[in-house]
Coordinates of N, CA and C in Angstrom, one line a residue:
X1 N -27.9 26.4 6.7 CA -26.9 25.9 7.6 C -27.2 24.4 7.8
X2 N -26.2 23.5 7.7 CA -26.4 22.1 7.9 C -26.7 21.8 9.3
X3 N -27.3 20.6 9.5 CA -27.6 20.2 10.9 C -26.4 20.0 11.7
X4 N -25.3 19.6 11.0 CA -24.0 19.4 11.8 C -23.5 20.7 12.3
X5 N -23.6 21.8 11.5 CA -23.2 23.1 12.0 C -24.1 23.6 13.1
X6 N -25.4 23.4 13.0 CA -26.3 23.8 14.0 C -26.0 23.1 15.3
X7 N -25.8 21.8 15.2 CA -25.5 21.0 16.4 C -24.1 21.5 17.0
X8 N -23.1 21.7 16.2 CA -21.8 22.0 16.7 C -21.8 23.4 17.3
X9 N -22.7 24.3 16.9 CA -22.7 25.6 17.5 C -23.1 25.6 19.0
X10 N -23.8 24.5 19.4 CA -24.1 24.4 20.8 C -22.9 24.1 21.6
X11 N -21.8 23.7 20.9 CA -20.5 23.4 21.6 C -19.4 24.3 21.1
X12 N -19.0 25.2 21.8 CA -18.0 26.1 21.3 C -16.7 25.4 21.0
X13 N -15.9 25.8 20.1 CA -14.7 25.2 19.8 C -13.7 25.3 20.9
X14 N -12.9 24.2 21.1 CA -11.9 24.1 22.1 C -10.6 23.8 21.4
X15 N -9.5 24.0 22.0 CA -8.2 23.7 21.3 C -7.6 22.5 22.0
X16 N -7.3 21.5 21.3 CA -6.7 20.2 21.8 C -5.3 20.0 21.2
X17 N -4.4 19.4 22.0 CA -3.1 19.2 21.6 C -2.7 17.7 21.9
X18 N -1.7 17.2 21.1 CA -1.1 15.9 21.4 C 0.3 16.0 20.7
X19 N 1.0 14.9 20.8 CA 2.3 14.7 20.1 C 2.2 13.4 19.3
X20 N 2.7 13.5 18.1 CA 2.7 12.4 17.2 C 4.0 12.4 16.3
X21 N 4.8 11.4 16.5 CA 6.1 11.3 15.8 C 7.0 12.5 16.1
X22 N 7.4 13.2 15.1 CA 8.3 14.3 15.3 C 7.6 15.7 15.6
X23 N 6.3 15.7 15.7 CA 5.6 16.9 15.8 C 4.6 16.9 17.0
X24 N 4.4 18.1 17.6 CA 3.2 18.4 18.4 C 2.1 18.9 17.5
X25 N 0.9 18.4 17.8 CA -0.3 18.7 17.0 C -1.2 19.6 17.8
X26 N -1.9 20.5 17.1 CA -3.0 21.3 17.8 C -4.1 21.4 16.8
X27 N -5.3 21.5 17.3 CA -6.5 21.7 16.4 C -7.6 22.3 17.2
X28 N -8.4 23.2 16.6 CA -9.6 23.7 17.3 C -10.8 22.9 16.8
X29 N -11.5 22.3 17.8 CA -12.5 21.3 17.4 C -13.6 21.4 18.5
X30 N -14.8 21.0 18.2 CA -15.9 21.1 19.2 C -15.8 20.0 20.3
X31 N -15.0 19.0 20.1 CA -15.0 17.9 21.0 C -13.7 17.1 20.9
X32 N -13.4 16.3 21.9 CA -12.2 15.4 21.8 C -12.4 14.5 20.6
X33 N -13.6 13.9 20.4 CA -13.8 13.0 19.3 C -13.5 13.7 18.0
X34 N -13.9 14.9 17.8 CA -13.6 15.6 16.6 C -12.1 15.9 16.4
X35 N -11.5 16.2 17.5 CA -10.0 16.4 17.5 C -9.3 15.1 17.0
X36 N -9.7 14.0 17.6 CA -9.0 12.7 17.2 C -9.3 12.4 15.7
X37 N -10.5 12.7 15.3 CA -10.8 12.5 13.9 C -10.0 13.4 13.0
X38 N -9.8 14.7 13.4 CA -9.0 15.6 12.6 C -7.5 15.1 12.6
X39 N -7.0 14.5 13.7 CA -5.7 14.0 13.7 C -5.5 12.7 12.9
X40 N -6.6 12.1 12.6 CA -6.6 10.8 11.9 C -6.2 9.6 12.9
X41 N -6.6 9.7 14.1 CA -6.3 8.7 15.1 C -7.5 8.1 15.7
X42 N -7.6 6.7 15.7 CA -8.8 6.0 16.2 C -8.8 5.8 17.7
X43 N -7.6 5.5 18.3 CA -7.6 5.3 19.7 C -7.7 6.5 20.5
X44 N -8.3 6.4 21.7 CA -8.6 7.6 22.5 C -7.3 8.1 23.3
X45 N -6.6 9.0 22.7 CA -5.4 9.5 23.3 C -5.7 10.3 24.6
X46 N -6.9 10.8 24.7 CA -7.3 11.6 25.9 C -7.4 10.7 27.1
X47 N -8.0 9.5 26.9 CA -8.1 8.5 28.0 C -6.7 8.0 28.4
X48 N -5.8 8.0 27.5 CA -4.5 7.5 27.7 C -3.6 8.5 28.3
X49 N -4.1 9.7 28.4 CA -3.3 10.8 28.9 C -2.3 11.4 27.9
X50 N -2.5 11.1 26.6 CA -1.5 11.5 25.6 C -2.0 12.7 24.8
X51 N -3.2 13.2 25.2 CA -3.8 14.4 24.5 C -4.6 15.1 25.6
X52 N -4.8 16.4 25.3 CA -5.5 17.2 26.3 C -6.0 18.5 25.7
X53 N -6.9 19.2 26.4 CA -7.3 20.5 26.0 C -6.3 21.5 26.5
X54 N -5.8 22.3 25.7 CA -4.8 23.3 26.1 C -5.4 24.6 26.5
X55 N -4.6 25.3 27.4 CA -5.0 26.6 27.9 C -4.0 27.6 27.5
X56 N -3.0 27.2 26.7 CA -2.0 28.1 26.2 C -2.6 29.1 25.3
X57 N -2.5 30.4 25.6 CA -3.2 31.4 24.7 C -2.7 31.5 23.3
X58 N -1.3 31.3 23.1 CA -0.8 31.4 21.8 C -1.3 30.2 20.9
X59 N -1.3 29.0 21.5 CA -1.8 27.9 20.8 C -3.2 28.0 20.5
X60 N -4.0 28.5 21.4 CA -5.5 28.7 21.2 C -5.7 29.7 20.1
X61 N -5.0 30.8 20.1 CA -5.1 31.8 19.1 C -4.8 31.3 17.7
X62 N -3.7 30.5 17.6 CA -3.3 30.0 16.3 C -4.4 29.0 15.8
X63 N -4.9 28.1 16.7 CA -5.8 27.1 16.3 C -7.2 27.8 15.9
X64 N -7.6 28.8 16.7 CA -8.9 29.4 16.4 C -8.8 30.2 15.1
X65 N -7.6 30.6 14.6 CA -7.5 31.2 13.3 C -7.9 30.3 12.2
X66 N -7.7 28.9 12.4 CA -8.0 28.0 11.3 C -8.7 26.8 12.0
X67 N -9.9 26.9 12.4 CA -10.6 25.8 13.0 C -10.6 24.5 12.2
X68 N -10.4 23.4 12.8 CA -10.4 22.1 12.1 C -9.2 21.8 11.3
X69 N -8.3 22.7 11.2 CA -7.0 22.5 10.5 C -6.0 22.1 11.5
X70 N -5.3 21.0 11.2 CA -4.3 20.4 12.1 C -3.0 21.3 12.0
X71 N -2.6 21.9 13.1 CA -1.4 22.7 13.1 C -0.3 21.9 13.7
X72 N 1.0 22.2 13.4 CA 2.1 21.4 13.8 C 3.3 22.3 14.3
X73 N 4.1 21.7 15.1 CA 5.4 22.4 15.4 C 6.3 21.2 15.8
X74 N 7.6 21.5 15.7 CA 8.6 20.4 16.0 C 8.5 20.1 17.5
X75 N 8.4 18.7 17.7 CA 8.3 18.3 19.1 C 9.4 18.7 20.0
X76 N 9.1 19.1 21.2 CA 10.2 19.5 22.1 C 10.5 21.0 22.0
X77 N 9.8 21.7 21.1 CA 10.1 23.2 21.0 C 8.9 24.0 21.4
X78 N 9.1 25.3 21.5 CA 8.0 26.2 21.8 C 7.7 27.1 20.6
X79 N 8.0 26.5 19.4 CA 7.8 27.3 18.2 C 6.3 27.5 18.0
X80 N 5.9 28.5 17.2 CA 4.5 28.7 16.9 C 3.9 27.5 16.1
X81 N 2.7 27.2 16.4 CA 2.0 26.2 15.6 C 1.6 26.7 14.2
X82 N 1.9 25.9 13.2 CA 1.6 26.3 11.8 C 1.2 25.0 11.1
X83 N 0.6 25.3 9.9 CA 0.1 24.1 9.1 C 1.3 23.3 8.6
X84 N 2.4 24.0 8.2 CA 3.6 23.3 7.8 C 4.7 23.7 8.8
X85 N 5.4 22.6 9.3 CA 6.4 22.9 10.3 C 7.7 22.1 10.0
X86 N 8.8 22.6 10.3 CA 10.1 21.9 10.0 C 10.3 20.8 11.0
X87 N 11.1 19.8 10.6 CA 11.4 18.7 11.5 C 12.3 19.3 12.6
X88 N 12.2 18.7 13.8 CA 13.1 19.1 14.9 C 14.6 18.8 14.6
X89 N 15.4 19.7 15.0 CA 16.9 19.5 14.8 C 17.4 18.4 15.8
X90 N 16.8 18.3 16.9 CA 17.2 17.2 17.9 C 15.9 16.8 18.6
X91 N 15.9 15.6 19.1 CA 14.7 15.1 19.8 C 15.0 15.1 21.3
X92 N 13.9 15.5 22.1 CA 14.1 15.5 23.6 C 14.1 14.0 24.1
X93 N 14.8 13.9 25.2 CA 14.8 12.5 25.9 C 13.4 12.2 26.4
X94 N 12.7 13.2 27.0 CA 11.4 13.0 27.5 C 10.4 13.8 26.7
X95 N 9.2 13.3 26.6 CA 8.2 14.0 25.9 C 7.9 15.4 26.6
X96 N 7.9 16.5 25.9 CA 7.6 17.8 26.5 C 6.2 17.9 27.0
X97 N 6.1 18.6 28.1 CA 4.8 18.8 28.7 C 4.1 20.0 28.1
X98 N 2.8 20.0 28.1 CA 2.1 21.1 27.5 C 2.3 22.3 28.4
X99 N 2.5 23.5 27.7 CA 2.7 24.7 28.4 C 1.3 25.2 28.9
X100 N 1.3 25.5 30.2 CA 0.0 26.0 30.8 C 0.2 27.4 31.3
X101 N -0.8 28.3 31.3 CA -0.7 29.6 31.8 C -0.6 29.6 33.3
X102 N 0.0 30.6 33.9 CA 0.2 30.7 35.3 C -1.0 31.0 36.0
X103 N -2.0 31.8 35.4 CA -3.1 32.3 36.1 C -4.4 31.7 35.4
X104 N -5.4 31.4 36.2 CA -6.6 30.9 35.7 C -7.3 31.9 34.8
X105 N -7.1 33.2 35.1 CA -7.8 34.3 34.4 C -7.4 34.3 32.9
X106 N -6.2 33.8 32.6 CA -5.8 33.8 31.2 C -6.6 32.9 30.4
X107 N -6.9 31.7 31.0 CA -7.8 30.7 30.3 C -9.2 31.3 30.0
X108 N -9.7 31.9 31.0 CA -11.1 32.5 30.9 C -11.1 33.6 29.8
X109 N -10.0 34.4 29.8 CA -10.0 35.4 28.8 C -9.8 34.9 27.4
X110 N -9.1 33.8 27.3 CA -8.8 33.3 25.9 C -9.9 32.4 25.4
X111 N -10.4 31.5 26.3 CA -11.4 30.5 25.8 C -12.8 31.0 25.7
X112 N -13.2 31.8 26.6 CA -14.6 32.2 26.6 C -14.8 33.1 25.4
X113 N -15.9 32.9 24.7 CA -16.3 33.7 23.6 C -17.7 34.2 23.7
X114 N -18.0 35.5 23.7 CA -19.3 36.0 23.9 C -19.9 36.5 22.6
X115 N -19.2 36.3 21.5 CA -19.7 36.8 20.2 C -20.3 35.7 19.4
X116 N -21.6 35.5 19.3 CA -22.2 34.4 18.6 C -21.8 34.4 17.1
X117 N -21.6 35.6 16.5 CA -21.2 35.6 15.1 C -19.8 35.0 14.9
X118 N -18.9 35.3 15.9 CA -17.6 34.7 15.8 C -17.6 33.2 16.0
X119 N -18.4 32.8 17.0 CA -18.6 31.4 17.2 C -19.1 30.7 16.0
X120 N -20.1 31.2 15.4 CA -20.7 30.7 14.2 C -19.7 30.6 13.1
X121 N -18.9 31.7 12.9 CA -17.9 31.7 11.8 C -16.8 30.6 12.1
X122 N -16.4 30.5 13.4 CA -15.4 29.5 13.7 C -15.9 28.1 13.4
X123 N -17.2 27.8 13.8 CA -17.8 26.5 13.5 C -17.8 26.2 12.0
X124 N -18.2 27.2 11.3 CA -18.3 27.0 9.8 C -16.9 26.7 9.2
X125 N -15.9 27.4 9.7 CA -14.5 27.1 9.3 C -14.1 25.7 9.7
X126 N -14.5 25.3 10.9 CA -14.2 23.9 11.3 C -14.9 22.9 10.3
X127 N -16.2 23.1 10.0 CA -16.9 22.2 9.1 C -16.3 22.2 7.7
X128 N -15.8 23.4 7.3 CA -15.2 23.5 6.0 C -13.9 22.7 6.0
X129 N -13.1 22.8 7.0 CA -11.8 22.1 7.1 C -12.1 20.6 7.2
X130 N -13.2 20.2 7.9 CA -13.5 18.8 8.0 C -13.9 18.3 6.6
X131 N -14.7 19.1 5.9 CA -15.1 18.7 4.5 C -13.9 18.6 3.6
X132 N -12.9 19.5 3.7 CA -11.7 19.3 2.9 C -10.9 18.1 3.3
X133 N -10.9 17.7 4.6 CA -10.2 16.5 4.9 C -10.9 15.3 4.4
X134 N -12.3 15.3 4.4 CA -13.0 14.2 3.9 C -12.8 14.1 2.4
X135 N -12.8 15.2 1.7 CA -12.6 15.2 0.3 C -11.2 14.6 -0.1
X136 N -10.2 15.0 0.7 CA -8.8 14.5 0.5 C -8.7 13.0 0.8
X137 N -9.5 12.6 1.9 CA -9.5 11.2 2.2 C -10.1 10.4 1.1
X138 N -11.2 10.9 0.6 CA -11.9 10.2 -0.5 C -11.0 10.1 -1.7
X139 N -10.3 11.3 -2.0 CA -9.4 11.3 -3.2 C -8.3 10.2 -3.0
X140 N -7.7 10.2 -1.8 CA -6.7 9.2 -1.5 C -7.2 7.8 -1.6
X141 N -8.4 7.5 -1.1 CA -9.0 6.2 -1.2 C -9.3 5.8 -2.6
X142 N -9.8 6.8 -3.4 CA -10.0 6.5 -4.9 C -8.7 6.2 -5.6
X143 N -7.7 7.0 -5.2 CA -6.4 6.8 -5.8 C -5.8 5.4 -5.5
X144 N -6.0 5.0 -4.2 CA -5.5 3.7 -3.8 C -6.4 2.6 -4.5
X145 N -7.7 2.9 -4.7 CA -8.5 1.9 -5.3 C -8.1 1.7 -6.8
X146 N -7.8 2.9 -7.5 CA -7.3 2.8 -8.9 C -6.0 2.0 -8.9
X147 N -5.1 2.3 -8.0 CA -3.8 1.6 -8.0 C -4.0 0.1 -7.8
X148 N -4.9 -0.2 -6.8 CA -5.2 -1.6 -6.6 C -5.8 -2.3 -7.8
X149 N -6.7 -1.6 -8.4 CA -7.3 -2.2 -9.6 C -6.3 -2.4 -10.7
X150 N -5.4 -1.4 -10.9 CA -4.3 -1.5 -11.9 C -3.4 -2.7 -11.6
X151 N -3.1 -2.8 -10.3 CA -2.2 -3.9 -9.8 C -2.9 -5.3 -10.1
X152 N -4.2 -5.3 -9.8 CA -5.0 -6.6 -10.1 C -5.0 -6.9 -11.5
X153 N -5.2 -5.8 -12.4 CA -5.2 -6.1 -13.8 C -3.9 -6.6 -14.3
X154 N -2.8 -5.9 -13.8 CA -1.5 -6.4 -14.2 C -1.2 -7.8 -13.8
X155 N -1.7 -8.1 -12.5 CA -1.5 -9.5 -12.0 C -2.3 -10.5 -12.9
X156 N -3.5 -10.1 -13.3 CA -4.3 -10.9 -14.1 C -3.7 -11.2 -15.5
X157 N -3.1 -10.1 -16.1 CA -2.4 -10.2 -17.4 C -1.2 -11.1 -17.2
X158 N -0.5 -10.9 -16.1 CA 0.7 -11.8 -15.8 C 0.3 -13.2 -15.7
X159 N -0.8 -13.5 -15.0 CA -1.2 -14.9 -14.8 C -1.6 -15.5 -16.1
X160 N -2.3 -14.7 -17.0 CA -2.7 -15.2 -18.3 C -1.5 -15.5 -19.2
X161 N -0.5 -14.6 -19.1 CA 0.7 -14.8 -19.9 C 1.4 -16.1 -19.4
X162 N 1.5 -16.3 -18.1 CA 2.1 -17.5 -17.6 C 1.4 -18.7 -18.0
X163 N 0.0 -18.7 -17.9 CA -0.8 -19.8 -18.3 C -0.6 -20.1 -19.8
X164 N -0.5 -19.0 -20.6 CA -0.3 -19.2 -22.1 C 1.0 -19.8 -22.3
X165 N 2.1 -19.4 -21.6 CA 3.4 -19.9 -21.8 C 3.5 -21.4 -21.4
X166 N 2.8 -21.7 -20.3 CA 2.8 -23.1 -19.8 C 2.1 -24.0 -20.7
X167 N 0.9 -23.5 -21.3 CA 0.2 -24.3 -22.3 C 1.1 -24.6 -23.5
X168 N 1.8 -23.5 -24.0 CA 2.7 -23.7 -25.1 C 3.8 -24.7 -24.8
X169 N 4.3 -24.6 -23.6 CA 5.4 -25.6 -23.2 C 4.8 -27.0 -23.1
X170 N 3.6 -27.2 -22.6 CA 2.9 -28.5 -22.6 C 2.7 -29.1 -24.0
X171 N 2.3 -28.2 -24.9 CA 2.1 -28.7 -26.3 C 3.4 -29.0 -27.0
X172 N 4.4 -28.2 -26.7 CA 5.7 -28.4 -27.3 C 6.3 -29.7 -26.8
X173 N 6.1 -30.0 -25.5 CA 6.6 -31.2 -24.9 C 5.9 -32.4 -25.5
X174 N 4.6 -32.3 -25.7 CA 3.8 -33.4 -26.3 C 4.3 -33.7 -27.7
X175 N 4.5 -32.6 -28.5 CA 5.1 -32.8 -29.8 C 6.4 -33.5 -29.8
X176 N 7.3 -33.0 -28.9 CA 8.6 -33.6 -28.7 C 8.5 -35.1 -28.4
X177 N 7.6 -35.5 -27.5 CA 7.5 -36.9 -27.1 C 7.0 -37.7 -28.3
X178 N 6.0 -37.1 -29.1 CA 5.5 -37.8 -30.2 C 6.7 -38.0 -31.3
X179 N 7.5 -37.0 -31.5 CA 8.6 -37.2 -32.4 C 9.6 -38.2 -32.0
X180 N 9.9 -38.2 -30.6 CA 10.8 -39.2 -30.1 C 10.2 -40.6 -30.3
X181 N 8.9 -40.8 -30.1 CA 8.3 -42.1 -30.2 C 8.4 -42.5 -31.7
X182 N 8.1 -41.6 -32.6 CA 8.2 -41.9 -34.0 C 9.6 -42.3 -34.5
X183 N 10.6 -41.5 -34.0 CA 12.0 -41.7 -34.4 C 12.5 -43.0 -33.7
X184 N 12.0 -43.3 -32.5 CA 12.4 -44.6 -31.9 C 11.9 -45.8 -32.7
X185 N 10.6 -45.7 -33.2 CA 10.1 -46.8 -34.0 C 10.8 -46.9 -35.3
X186 N 11.2 -45.7 -35.9 CA 11.9 -45.8 -37.1 C 13.3 -46.4 -36.9
X187 N 13.9 -46.0 -35.7 CA 15.2 -46.6 -35.4 C 15.2 -48.1 -35.2
X188 N 14.1 -48.6 -34.5 CA 13.9 -50.0 -34.4 C 13.8 -50.7 -35.7
X189 N 13.0 -50.1 -36.6 CA 12.8 -50.7 -37.9 C 14.1 -50.7 -38.7
X190 N 14.9 -49.6 -38.5 CA 16.2 -49.5 -39.2 C 17.1 -50.5 -38.7
X191 N 17.1 -50.8 -37.3 CA 18.0 -51.8 -36.8 C 17.6 -53.2 -37.3
X192 N 16.3 -53.4 -37.5 CA 15.9 -54.7 -38.0 C 16.4 -54.8 -39.5
X193 N 16.3 -53.8 -40.2 CA 16.8 -53.8 -41.6 C 18.3 -53.9 -41.7
X194 N 19.0 -53.3 -40.8 CA 20.5 -53.4 -40.7 C 20.9 -54.9 -40.4
X195 N 20.2 -55.4 -39.4 CA 20.5 -56.8 -39.0 C 20.2 -57.8 -40.2
X196 N 19.1 -57.5 -40.9 CA 18.7 -58.4 -42.0 C 19.7 -58.2 -43.1
X197 N 20.2 -57.0 -43.4 CA 21.2 -56.8 -44.4 C 22.5 -57.5 -44.0
X198 N 22.9 -57.4 -42.7 CA 24.1 -58.1 -42.3 C 24.0 -59.6 -42.5
X199 N 22.8 -60.1 -42.1 CA 22.6 -61.6 -42.2 C 22.7 -62.0 -43.7
X200 N 22.0 -61.2 -44.6 CA 22.0 -61.5 -46.0 C 23.5 -61.5 -46.6
X201 N 24.3 -60.5 -46.1 CA 25.7 -60.4 -46.5 C 26.5 -61.6 -46.0
X202 N 26.2 -62.0 -44.8 CA 27.0 -63.1 -44.3 C 26.7 -64.4 -45.1
X203 N 25.4 -64.6 -45.4 CA 25.0 -65.8 -46.2 C 25.6 -65.7 -47.6
X204 N 25.5 -64.5 -48.2 CA 26.1 -64.4 -49.6 C 27.6 -64.5 -49.6
X205 N 28.2 -64.0 -48.6 CA 29.7 -64.1 -48.5 C 30.1 -65.5 -48.3
X206 N 29.4 -66.3 -47.5 CA 29.7 -67.7 -47.3 C 29.6 -68.5 -48.6
X207 N 28.6 -68.2 -49.4 CA 28.4 -68.9 -50.6 C 29.5 -68.5 -51.6
X208 N 29.9 -67.3 -51.7 CA 31.0 -66.8 -52.6 C 32.3 -67.5 -52.2
X209 N 32.6 -67.5 -50.9 CA 33.8 -68.2 -50.4 C 33.8 -69.7 -50.8
X210 N 32.7 -70.2 -50.7 CA 32.5 -71.7 -51.0 C 32.9 -71.9 -52.5
X211 N 32.4 -71.0 -53.3 CA 32.7 -71.1 -54.8 C 34.1 -70.9 -55.1
X212 N 34.8 -70.0 -54.3 CA 36.2 -69.7 -54.5 C 37.0 -70.9 -54.1
X213 N 36.6 -71.5 -53.0 CA 37.3 -72.7 -52.5 C 37.2 -73.9 -53.5
X214 N 36.0 -74.0 -54.1 CA 35.7 -75.1 -55.0 C 36.5 -74.9 -56.3
X215 N 36.5 -73.6 -56.7 CA 37.3 -73.3 -58.0 C 38.8 -73.5 -57.8
X216 N 39.3 -73.3 -56.6 CA 40.7 -73.4 -56.3 C 41.2 -74.9 -56.1
X217 N 40.3 -75.8 -55.9 CA 40.7 -77.2 -55.6 C 40.8 -78.0 -56.9

C-alpha cells in the first residue's frame, strides 16, 4: 500500500459538489483540495461558496460507487449523477441549490462508514481514479508537446524557406543590376559610335556635294 493510500485512509471519503458550465459535478474525495484537483480547478470554490460537501444520499451513493471519478448531470436538474451526462435542454435563470436531506439522521446513516475494508477499498478506488487522471493529463501534455514541437519544426522550415527565397531574390536582383549596368555602358558606347558615324557621314556628304557643285559649274 502506498503512503498516499495509508494517509488517505485516515480521512474517510466525502462527497463534494459544484457547478461548472452546463453541468453539476460530484466527486467522492478525502478532502476539498482533492475534490478541486479532481475537477481540474485551481481556485478555491469552497471559500467562494461555489462548492460544498453534499448530504444528498443519492449523490453520495453514486459518488461512492466510483471514488475519485467526476460525475455529472445537467445543471438545474435532479437527474442522477453519471460519468457521461446529456446537456441540459434549458438553462435555469438562477443557479440551482444543492438538495439537502430533511433530517440529520439521513446524513449520519449515509456518510458514516464502520467497515474498514469498505473504506480501504473506496480509498484505493479513489487513488486509482486519480492515477488515471494523472496518466490522461500526462498523455494530453505529451500530445500538446508533440504538437508544439511539430508546429515549431514547421515554423522553422517555413522560415528557412523564406530566407532561401529572399536570398535567391537578392542574388537575382544583384545580377539584374549588373546586367543593367553592362547594357547601359554598351548603350553609351553605341551612342558614341552612332554619333561618330553620323559625323563621319556629314563630313563625307559635304565633300561629295562639293564635288558635285564643282563638276556642275
